[in-house]
PDB file of C-alpha atoms and ligand atoms in Angstrom:
ATOM      1  CA  UNK A   1    -149.661-146.059 -57.800  1.00 69.00           C
ATOM      2  CA  UNK A   2    -150.627-142.388 -57.887  1.00 83.00           C
ATOM      3  CA  UNK A   3    -149.897-141.157 -54.397  1.00 95.00           C
ATOM      4  CA  UNK A   4    -150.436-137.620 -53.104  1.00 94.00           C
ATOM      5  CA  UNK A   5    -147.586-135.214 -53.762  1.00 97.00           C
ATOM      6  CA  UNK A   6    -146.858-133.098 -50.714  1.00 98.00           C
ATOM      7  CA  UNK A   7    -144.679-130.076 -49.937  1.00 98.00           C
ATOM      8  CA  UNK A   8    -144.726-129.558 -46.155  1.00 98.00           C
ATOM      9  CA  UNK A   9    -142.822-126.760 -44.450  1.00 98.00           C
ATOM     10  CA  UNK A  10    -141.673-126.777 -40.842  1.00 98.00           C
ATOM     11  CA  UNK A  11    -141.023-123.273 -39.579  1.00 98.00           C
ATOM     12  CA  UNK A  12    -139.837-124.600 -36.188  1.00 98.00           C
ATOM     13  CA  UNK A  13    -139.328-121.814 -33.590  1.00 98.00           C
ATOM     14  CA  UNK A  14    -138.931-119.041 -36.142  1.00 98.00           C
ATOM     15  CA  UNK A  15    -140.772-115.883 -37.242  1.00 98.00           C
ATOM     16  CA  UNK A  16    -142.704-113.204 -35.386  1.00 98.00           C
ATOM     17  CA  UNK A  17    -146.456-112.819 -35.865  1.00 98.00           C
ATOM     18  CA  UNK A  18    -146.057-110.293 -38.686  1.00 98.00           C
ATOM     19  CA  UNK A  19    -143.387-112.368 -40.406  1.00 98.00           C
ATOM     20  CA  UNK A  20    -145.519-115.500 -40.147  1.00 98.00           C
ATOM     21  CA  UNK A  21    -148.578-113.862 -41.711  1.00 98.00           C
ATOM     22  CA  UNK A  22    -146.477-112.233 -44.440  1.00 98.00           C
ATOM     23  CA  UNK A  23    -144.737-115.513 -45.259  1.00 98.00           C
ATOM     24  CA  UNK A  24    -148.075-117.330 -45.502  1.00 98.00           C
ATOM     25  CA  UNK A  25    -149.478-114.532 -47.680  1.00 98.00           C
ATOM     26  CA  UNK A  26    -146.504-114.515 -50.045  1.00 98.00           C
ATOM     27  CA  UNK A  27    -146.640-118.286 -50.342  1.00 98.00           C
ATOM     28  CA  UNK A  28    -150.408-118.311 -50.897  1.00 97.00           C
ATOM     29  CA  UNK A  29    -150.150-115.674 -53.635  1.00 97.00           C
ATOM     30  CA  UNK A  30    -147.201-117.301 -55.391  1.00 97.00           C
ATOM     31  CA  UNK A  31    -147.464-119.517 -58.413  1.00 96.00           C
ATOM     32  CA  UNK A  32    -147.811-123.129 -57.279  1.00 94.00           C
ATOM     33  CA  UNK A  33    -148.371-126.464 -58.966  1.00 90.00           C
ATOM     34  CA  UNK A  34    -152.035-127.315 -58.391  1.00 86.00           C
ATOM     35  CA  UNK A  35    -151.497-131.052 -58.023  1.00 95.00           C
ATOM     36  CA  UNK A  36    -149.278-130.635 -54.952  1.00 97.00           C
ATOM     37  CA  UNK A  37    -150.616-130.379 -51.403  1.00 98.00           C
ATOM     38  CA  UNK A  38    -148.994-127.477 -49.545  1.00 98.00           C
ATOM     39  CA  UNK A  39    -148.746-127.554 -45.765  1.00 98.00           C
ATOM     40  CA  UNK A  40    -147.146-124.927 -43.542  1.00 98.00           C
ATOM     41  CA  UNK A  41    -145.897-126.079 -40.107  1.00 98.00           C
ATOM     42  CA  UNK A  42    -146.537-122.914 -38.113  1.00 98.00           C
ATOM     43  CA  UNK A  43    -145.564-122.081 -34.482  1.00 98.00           C
ATOM     44  CA  UNK A  44    -148.554-122.393 -32.128  1.00 98.00           C
ATOM     45  CA  UNK A  45    -149.003-118.676 -31.310  1.00 98.00           C
ATOM     46  CA  UNK A  46    -149.307-117.798 -35.001  1.00 98.00           C
ATOM     47  CA  UNK A  47    -151.469-120.643 -36.292  1.00 98.00           C
ATOM     48  CA  UNK A  48    -154.769-118.825 -35.857  1.00 98.00           C
ATOM     49  CA  UNK A  49    -153.614-115.709 -37.678  1.00 98.00           C
ATOM     50  CA  UNK A  50    -151.993-117.731 -40.446  1.00 98.00           C
ATOM     51  CA  UNK A  51    -155.180-119.783 -40.883  1.00 98.00           C
ATOM     52  CA  UNK A  52    -157.153-116.543 -41.191  1.00 98.00           C
ATOM     53  CA  UNK A  53    -154.709-115.293 -43.818  1.00 98.00           C
ATOM     54  CA  UNK A  54    -155.014-118.569 -45.745  1.00 98.00           C
ATOM     55  CA  UNK A  55    -158.800-118.806 -45.561  1.00 97.00           C
ATOM     56  CA  UNK A  56    -160.276-119.794 -48.904  1.00 96.00           C
ATOM     57  CA  UNK A  57    -156.897-120.901 -50.279  1.00 97.00           C
ATOM     58  CA  UNK A  58    -155.649-124.446 -50.811  1.00 96.00           C
ATOM     59  CA  UNK A  59    -152.701-124.020 -48.432  1.00 98.00           C
ATOM     60  CA  UNK A  60    -152.981-126.030 -45.213  1.00 98.00           C
ATOM     61  CA  UNK A  61    -151.579-125.494 -41.734  1.00 98.00           C
ATOM     62  CA  UNK A  62    -149.888-128.031 -39.472  1.00 98.00           C
ATOM     63  CA  UNK A  63    -149.092-127.856 -35.782  1.00 98.00           C
ATOM     64  CA  UNK A  64    -145.539-128.921 -34.959  1.00 98.00           C
ATOM     65  CA  UNK A  65    -146.496-131.032 -31.935  1.00 98.00           C
ATOM     66  CA  UNK A  66    -149.465-131.989 -29.748  1.00 98.00           C
ATOM     67  CA  UNK A  67    -150.143-133.393 -26.301  1.00 98.00           C
ATOM     68  CA  UNK A  68    -150.949-137.049 -25.724  1.00 98.00           C
ATOM     69  CA  UNK A  69    -153.559-135.874 -23.181  1.00 98.00           C
ATOM     70  CA  UNK A  70    -157.081-134.669 -23.922  1.00 98.00           C
ATOM     71  CA  UNK A  71    -157.238-131.678 -21.565  1.00 98.00           C
ATOM     72  CA  UNK A  72    -156.560-130.507 -18.041  1.00 98.00           C
ATOM     73  CA  UNK A  73    -153.626-129.668 -15.810  1.00 98.00           C
ATOM     74  CA  UNK A  74    -150.760-129.906 -18.287  1.00 98.00           C
ATOM     75  CA  UNK A  75    -149.231-126.434 -18.205  1.00 98.00           C
ATOM     76  CA  UNK A  76    -147.726-125.351 -21.492  1.00 97.00           C
ATOM     77  CA  UNK A  77    -149.203-128.198 -23.522  1.00 98.00           C
ATOM     78  CA  UNK A  78    -151.534-128.035 -26.536  1.00 98.00           C
ATOM     79  CA  UNK A  79    -154.236-130.639 -27.143  1.00 98.00           C
ATOM     80  CA  UNK A  80    -155.461-131.987 -30.461  1.00 98.00           C
ATOM     81  CA  UNK A  81    -158.915-130.533 -29.793  1.00 98.00           C
ATOM     82  CA  UNK A  82    -157.347-127.072 -29.402  1.00 98.00           C
ATOM     83  CA  UNK A  83    -155.574-127.531 -32.719  1.00 98.00           C
ATOM     84  CA  UNK A  84    -158.747-128.796 -34.372  1.00 98.00           C
ATOM     85  CA  UNK A  85    -160.837-125.953 -32.954  1.00 98.00           C
ATOM     86  CA  UNK A  86    -158.811-123.325 -34.806  1.00 98.00           C
ATOM     87  CA  UNK A  87    -159.190-125.156 -38.108  1.00 97.00           C
ATOM     88  CA  UNK A  88    -155.796-126.772 -38.628  1.00 98.00           C
ATOM     89  CA  UNK A  89    -155.837-130.221 -40.218  1.00 97.00           C
ATOM     90  CA  UNK A  90    -152.305-131.581 -39.788  1.00 98.00           C
ATOM     91  CA  UNK A  91    -149.886-132.268 -36.922  1.00 98.00           C
ATOM     92  CA  UNK A  92    -146.173-133.035 -37.239  1.00 98.00           C
ATOM     93  CA  UNK A  93    -145.491-135.829 -34.730  1.00 98.00           C
ATOM     94  CA  UNK A  94    -142.131-137.227 -33.671  1.00 98.00           C
ATOM     95  CA  UNK A  95    -139.786-134.723 -35.283  1.00 98.00           C
ATOM     96  CA  UNK A  96    -136.226-135.719 -34.361  1.00 96.00           C
ATOM     97  CA  UNK A  97    -135.827-132.437 -32.447  1.00 97.00           C
ATOM     98  CA  UNK A  98    -138.776-133.447 -30.249  1.00 97.00           C
ATOM     99  CA  UNK A  99    -137.316-136.924 -29.794  1.00 96.00           C
ATOM    100  CA  UNK A 100    -133.827-135.630 -29.025  1.00 95.00           C
ATOM    101  CA  UNK A 101    -134.387-132.427 -27.005  1.00 96.00           C
ATOM    102  CA  UNK A 102    -137.663-133.352 -25.303  1.00 97.00           C
ATOM    103  CA  UNK A 103    -137.096-137.069 -24.822  1.00 96.00           C
ATOM    104  CA  UNK A 104    -140.130-138.160 -26.835  1.00 98.00           C
ATOM    105  CA  UNK A 105    -140.178-141.957 -27.004  1.00 97.00           C
ATOM    106  CA  UNK A 106    -141.817-144.204 -29.583  1.00 96.00           C
ATOM    107  CA  UNK A 107    -144.471-145.110 -26.977  1.00 97.00           C
ATOM    108  CA  UNK A 108    -145.302-141.451 -26.382  1.00 98.00           C
ATOM    109  CA  UNK A 109    -145.467-140.830 -30.129  1.00 98.00           C
ATOM    110  CA  UNK A 110    -147.804-143.802 -30.537  1.00 98.00           C
ATOM    111  CA  UNK A 111    -150.145-142.143 -28.000  1.00 98.00           C
ATOM    112  CA  UNK A 112    -149.913-138.782 -29.777  1.00 98.00           C
ATOM    113  CA  UNK A 113    -150.712-140.435 -33.103  1.00 98.00           C
ATOM    114  CA  UNK A 114    -153.807-142.008 -31.584  1.00 98.00           C
ATOM    115  CA  UNK A 115    -155.040-138.660 -30.249  1.00 98.00           C
ATOM    116  CA  UNK A 116    -154.405-136.927 -33.555  1.00 98.00           C
ATOM    117  CA  UNK A 117    -156.253-139.585 -35.546  1.00 98.00           C
ATOM    118  CA  UNK A 118    -159.149-139.803 -33.079  1.00 97.00           C
ATOM    119  CA  UNK A 119    -159.680-136.082 -33.658  1.00 98.00           C
ATOM    120  CA  UNK A 120    -159.791-136.660 -37.412  1.00 97.00           C
ATOM    121  CA  UNK A 121    -156.542-134.791 -38.026  1.00 98.00           C
ATOM    122  CA  UNK A 122    -153.728-135.991 -40.267  1.00 98.00           C
ATOM    123  CA  UNK A 123    -150.399-136.857 -38.674  1.00 98.00           C
ATOM    124  CA  UNK A 124    -147.086-136.300 -40.408  1.00 98.00           C
ATOM    125  CA  UNK A 125    -145.053-138.901 -38.546  1.00 98.00           C
ATOM    126  CA  UNK A 126    -141.285-138.347 -38.591  1.00 98.00           C
ATOM    127  CA  UNK A 127    -138.624-141.025 -38.392  1.00 98.00           C
ATOM    128  CA  UNK A 128    -134.918-141.155 -39.177  1.00 98.00           C
ATOM    129  CA  UNK A 129    -131.546-142.291 -37.941  1.00 97.00           C
ATOM    130  CA  UNK A 130    -128.659-140.416 -36.301  1.00 96.00           C
ATOM    131  CA  UNK A 131    -125.217-140.238 -37.922  1.00 95.00           C
ATOM    132  CA  UNK A 132    -123.638-143.039 -35.877  1.00 95.00           C
ATOM    133  CA  UNK A 133    -126.379-145.438 -36.970  1.00 97.00           C
ATOM    134  CA  UNK A 134    -125.872-144.471 -40.619  1.00 96.00           C
ATOM    135  CA  UNK A 135    -122.103-144.960 -40.201  1.00 95.00           C
ATOM    136  CA  UNK A 136    -122.717-148.415 -38.713  1.00 97.00           C
ATOM    137  CA  UNK A 137    -124.925-149.278 -41.696  1.00 97.00           C
ATOM    138  CA  UNK A 138    -127.906-150.263 -39.527  1.00 98.00           C
ATOM    139  CA  UNK A 139    -130.196-147.387 -40.568  1.00 98.00           C
ATOM    140  CA  UNK A 140    -132.922-149.518 -42.133  1.00 98.00           C
ATOM    141  CA  UNK A 141    -133.409-151.657 -39.016  1.00 98.00           C
ATOM    142  CA  UNK A 142    -133.323-148.539 -36.847  1.00 98.00           C
ATOM    143  CA  UNK A 143    -136.077-146.750 -38.774  1.00 98.00           C
ATOM    144  CA  UNK A 144    -138.139-149.911 -39.167  1.00 98.00           C
ATOM    145  CA  UNK A 145    -138.216-150.259 -35.393  1.00 98.00           C
ATOM    146  CA  UNK A 146    -139.397-146.632 -35.068  1.00 98.00           C
ATOM    147  CA  UNK A 147    -142.299-147.474 -37.395  1.00 98.00           C
ATOM    148  CA  UNK A 148    -143.120-150.748 -35.672  1.00 98.00           C
ATOM    149  CA  UNK A 149    -143.147-149.174 -32.200  1.00 98.00           C
ATOM    150  CA  UNK A 150    -145.260-146.159 -33.130  1.00 98.00           C
ATOM    151  CA  UNK A 151    -147.594-147.451 -35.842  1.00 98.00           C
ATOM    152  CA  UNK A 152    -148.377-151.100 -35.112  1.00 97.00           C
ATOM    153  CA  UNK A 153    -151.515-150.308 -33.131  1.00 97.00           C
ATOM    154  CA  UNK A 154    -153.148-148.255 -35.892  1.00 97.00           C
ATOM    155  CA  UNK A 155    -156.217-149.469 -37.789  1.00 97.00           C
ATOM    156  CA  UNK A 156    -156.620-149.439 -41.560  1.00 96.00           C
ATOM    157  CA  UNK A 157    -158.707-146.214 -41.618  1.00 96.00           C
ATOM    158  CA  UNK A 158    -156.016-144.583 -39.441  1.00 96.00           C
ATOM    159  CA  UNK A 159    -153.236-145.736 -41.725  1.00 97.00           C
ATOM    160  CA  UNK A 160    -155.074-144.414 -44.753  1.00 96.00           C
ATOM    161  CA  UNK A 161    -154.717-140.893 -43.291  1.00 97.00           C
ATOM    162  CA  UNK A 162    -151.077-141.218 -42.266  1.00 98.00           C
ATOM    163  CA  UNK A 163    -148.173-139.351 -43.850  1.00 98.00           C
ATOM    164  CA  UNK A 164    -144.621-140.479 -43.030  1.00 98.00           C
ATOM    165  CA  UNK A 165    -141.565-138.224 -43.250  1.00 98.00           C
ATOM    166  CA  UNK A 166    -138.178-139.926 -43.400  1.00 98.00           C
ATOM    167  CA  UNK A 167    -135.658-137.446 -42.031  1.00 97.00           C
ATOM    168  CA  UNK A 168    -132.102-138.680 -41.476  1.00 97.00           C
ATOM    169  CA  UNK A 169    -130.943-136.638 -38.487  1.00 96.00           C
ATOM    170  CA  UNK A 170    -127.505-136.054 -40.001  1.00 95.00           C
ATOM    171  CA  UNK A 171    -129.158-134.180 -42.874  1.00 94.00           C
ATOM    172  CA  UNK A 172    -131.491-131.923 -40.861  1.00 93.00           C
ATOM    173  CA  UNK A 173    -130.375-128.305 -40.801  1.00 87.00           C
ATOM    174  CA  UNK A 174    -126.829-129.347 -41.675  1.00 88.00           C
ATOM    175  CA  UNK A 175    -126.821-128.497 -45.364  1.00 83.00           C
ATOM    176  CA  UNK A 176    -125.955-132.141 -45.989  1.00 85.00           C
ATOM    177  CA  UNK A 177    -128.632-133.958 -47.976  1.00 89.00           C
ATOM    178  CA  UNK A 178    -129.153-137.663 -48.476  1.00 94.00           C
ATOM    179  CA  UNK A 179    -128.406-138.519 -52.080  1.00 96.00           C
ATOM    180  CA  UNK A 180    -131.469-139.389 -54.164  1.00 97.00           C
ATOM    181  CA  UNK A 181    -130.249-143.006 -54.076  1.00 98.00           C
ATOM    182  CA  UNK A 182    -129.964-143.010 -50.270  1.00 97.00           C
ATOM    183  CA  UNK A 183    -133.439-141.498 -49.974  1.00 98.00           C
ATOM    184  CA  UNK A 184    -134.975-143.907 -52.493  1.00 98.00           C
ATOM    185  CA  UNK A 185    -133.318-146.944 -50.857  1.00 98.00           C
ATOM    186  CA  UNK A 186    -134.728-146.041 -47.446  1.00 98.00           C
ATOM    187  CA  UNK A 187    -138.185-145.104 -48.755  1.00 98.00           C
ATOM    188  CA  UNK A 188    -138.412-148.368 -50.682  1.00 98.00           C
ATOM    189  CA  UNK A 189    -137.320-150.353 -47.620  1.00 98.00           C
ATOM    190  CA  UNK A 190    -139.919-148.581 -45.493  1.00 98.00           C
ATOM    191  CA  UNK A 191    -142.654-149.177 -48.039  1.00 98.00           C
ATOM    192  CA  UNK A 192    -141.767-152.876 -48.134  1.00 98.00           C
ATOM    193  CA  UNK A 193    -141.862-152.936 -44.355  1.00 98.00           C
ATOM    194  CA  UNK A 194    -145.293-151.256 -44.304  1.00 98.00           C
ATOM    195  CA  UNK A 195    -146.467-154.050 -46.588  1.00 98.00           C
ATOM    196  CA  UNK A 196    -145.072-156.632 -44.160  1.00 97.00           C
ATOM    197  CA  UNK A 197    -146.682-154.901 -41.165  1.00 97.00           C
ATOM    198  CA  UNK A 198    -150.034-154.099 -42.783  1.00 97.00           C
ATOM    199  CA  UNK A 199    -150.872-154.763 -46.434  1.00 97.00           C
ATOM    200  CA  UNK A 200    -149.786-153.950 -49.948  1.00 97.00           C
ATOM    201  CA  UNK A 201    -152.716-151.524 -50.281  1.00 97.00           C
ATOM    202  CA  UNK A 202    -151.665-149.565 -47.196  1.00 97.00           C
ATOM    203  CA  UNK A 203    -147.991-149.631 -48.194  1.00 97.00           C
ATOM    204  CA  UNK A 204    -148.657-148.284 -51.645  1.00 97.00           C
ATOM    205  CA  UNK A 205    -151.084-145.629 -50.373  1.00 97.00           C
ATOM    206  CA  UNK A 206    -149.030-143.931 -47.617  1.00 98.00           C
ATOM    207  CA  UNK A 207    -147.074-140.874 -48.821  1.00 98.00           C
ATOM    208  CA  UNK A 208    -143.457-140.958 -47.624  1.00 98.00           C
ATOM    209  CA  UNK A 209    -141.796-137.538 -47.615  1.00 98.00           C
ATOM    210  CA  UNK A 210    -138.056-136.935 -47.474  1.00 98.00           C
ATOM    211  CA  UNK A 211    -136.685-134.311 -45.075  1.00 97.00           C
ATOM    212  CA  UNK A 212    -133.145-133.098 -44.550  1.00 96.00           C
ATOM    213  CA  UNK A 213    -131.813-129.939 -46.196  1.00 94.00           C
ATOM    214  CA  UNK A 214    -134.273-130.038 -49.097  1.00 97.00           C
ATOM    215  CA  UNK A 215    -133.805-126.886 -51.160  1.00 97.00           C
ATOM    216  CA  UNK A 216    -134.722-125.654 -54.653  1.00 97.00           C
ATOM    217  CA  UNK A 217    -131.385-126.960 -55.969  1.00 97.00           C
ATOM    218  CA  UNK A 218    -131.951-130.585 -54.932  1.00 97.00           C
ATOM    219  CA  UNK A 219    -135.736-130.993 -54.690  1.00 98.00           C
ATOM    220  CA  UNK A 220    -136.296-132.102 -58.302  1.00 97.00           C
ATOM    221  CA  UNK A 221    -133.814-134.963 -58.086  1.00 98.00           C
ATOM    222  CA  UNK A 222    -135.190-136.145 -54.753  1.00 98.00           C
ATOM    223  CA  UNK A 223    -138.850-135.915 -55.790  1.00 98.00           C
ATOM    224  CA  UNK A 224    -138.094-137.801 -59.006  1.00 97.00           C
ATOM    225  CA  UNK A 225    -137.378-140.942 -56.948  1.00 98.00           C
ATOM    226  CA  UNK A 226    -140.139-143.510 -57.250  1.00 97.00           C
ATOM    227  CA  UNK A 227    -140.863-143.806 -53.521  1.00 98.00           C
ATOM    228  CA  UNK A 228    -140.293-140.165 -52.556  1.00 98.00           C
ATOM    229  CA  UNK A 229    -143.670-138.427 -52.489  1.00 98.00           C
ATOM    230  CA  UNK A 230    -142.525-134.983 -51.464  1.00 98.00           C
ATOM    231  CA  UNK A 231    -140.600-133.168 -48.780  1.00 98.00           C
ATOM    232  CA  UNK A 232    -140.715-131.981 -45.206  1.00 98.00           C
ATOM    233  CA  UNK A 233    -138.707-128.798 -45.399  1.00 98.00           C
ATOM    234  CA  UNK A 234    -137.217-126.749 -42.577  1.00 97.00           C
ATOM    235  CA  UNK A 235    -134.875-123.871 -43.467  1.00 97.00           C
ATOM    236  CA  UNK A 236    -135.972-123.515 -47.096  1.00 98.00           C
ATOM    237  CA  UNK A 237    -139.626-123.141 -46.056  1.00 98.00           C
ATOM    238  CA  UNK A 238    -138.859-119.860 -44.285  1.00 98.00           C
ATOM    239  CA  UNK A 239    -138.619-117.986 -47.583  1.00 98.00           C
ATOM    240  CA  UNK A 240    -141.727-117.944 -49.789  1.00 98.00           C
ATOM    241  CA  UNK A 241    -139.662-118.017 -53.006  1.00 98.00           C
ATOM    242  CA  UNK A 242    -137.646-121.067 -52.078  1.00 98.00           C
ATOM    243  CA  UNK A 243    -140.627-123.001 -50.726  1.00 98.00           C
ATOM    244  CA  UNK A 244    -142.575-122.134 -53.886  1.00 98.00           C
ATOM    245  CA  UNK A 245    -139.671-123.399 -55.985  1.00 98.00           C
ATOM    246  CA  UNK A 246    -139.707-126.644 -53.989  1.00 98.00           C
ATOM    247  CA  UNK A 247    -143.469-126.956 -54.487  1.00 98.00           C
ATOM    248  CA  UNK A 248    -142.844-126.579 -58.216  1.00 97.00           C
ATOM    249  CA  UNK A 249    -140.156-129.285 -58.283  1.00 97.00           C
ATOM    250  CA  UNK A 250    -142.376-132.324 -58.809  1.00 96.00           C
TER     251      UNK A 250
HETATM  252  C1  PEP S 301    -136.973-130.319 -40.732  1.00 62.47           C
HETATM  253  O1  PEP S 301    -137.089-129.405 -39.943  1.00 62.47           O
HETATM  254  O2  PEP S 301    -137.769-131.256 -40.670  1.00 62.47           O
HETATM  255  C2  PEP S 301    -135.887-130.265 -41.721  1.00 62.47           C
HETATM  256  C3  PEP S 301    -135.775-131.258 -42.563  1.00 62.47           C
HETATM  257  O3  PEP S 301    -135.081-129.174 -41.697  1.00 62.47           O
HETATM  258  P1  PEP S 301    -134.064-128.694 -42.878  1.00 62.47           P
HETATM  259  O4  PEP S 301    -134.856-128.722 -44.160  1.00 62.47           O
HETATM  260  O5  PEP S 301    -133.662-127.301 -42.480  1.00 62.47           O
HETATM  261  O6  PEP S 301    -132.935-129.665 -42.905  1.00 62.47           O
END
């Protein structure tokens, strides 16, 4: 199955306005494989300016979060219609930092996914196990339950838009990467589970990205795995050169 190949960056709470626009510009102007979808996960205050910088290019912008509410008295929150109105097409939902530091539950993430999809935007849904779960050897069951709890209510047209990012928490920002075998084993297990939950068509269509200390030195090996369709990249997406090298690693 020929699935989309995707290089998605997650800038997290980094950059100033000028740095954000410069980074987007350098990435846009760099030499990139044209069969790979590039997405930059930009902090909210800079999304509009980055979108303006990227206008007319094939580089996309993602929000890093969204509200589960439509509008109203939710101070500090950002709705999917706000994100849509500035022209962004993607939203990262359920990053482990949101789950861990902001207490986001599977039920909340299910609601956010619904809002995102209702607005016609594409969710990049994150899942992944903490170190103690990996040490106990129960990581596959753990991640399967994250998928079941957050995705079960979605319809086929919704699922056709979905992107999943498997991000073992012990590999995020730690410099420690899952081995290609560990990544492939989990991605294959998740694809089989998607088949069990939905259908073989859905399972073979959904891109599953790997995240966790992806860098130019390890991207090729990871992306060569049969069920790894790209990366969600934190630290290495903050430098245009390294994110370009990752984009060129398929
Ligand atoms: C991430 O932020 O999703 C991530 C995987 O970070 P890093 O690449 O820095 O580990």
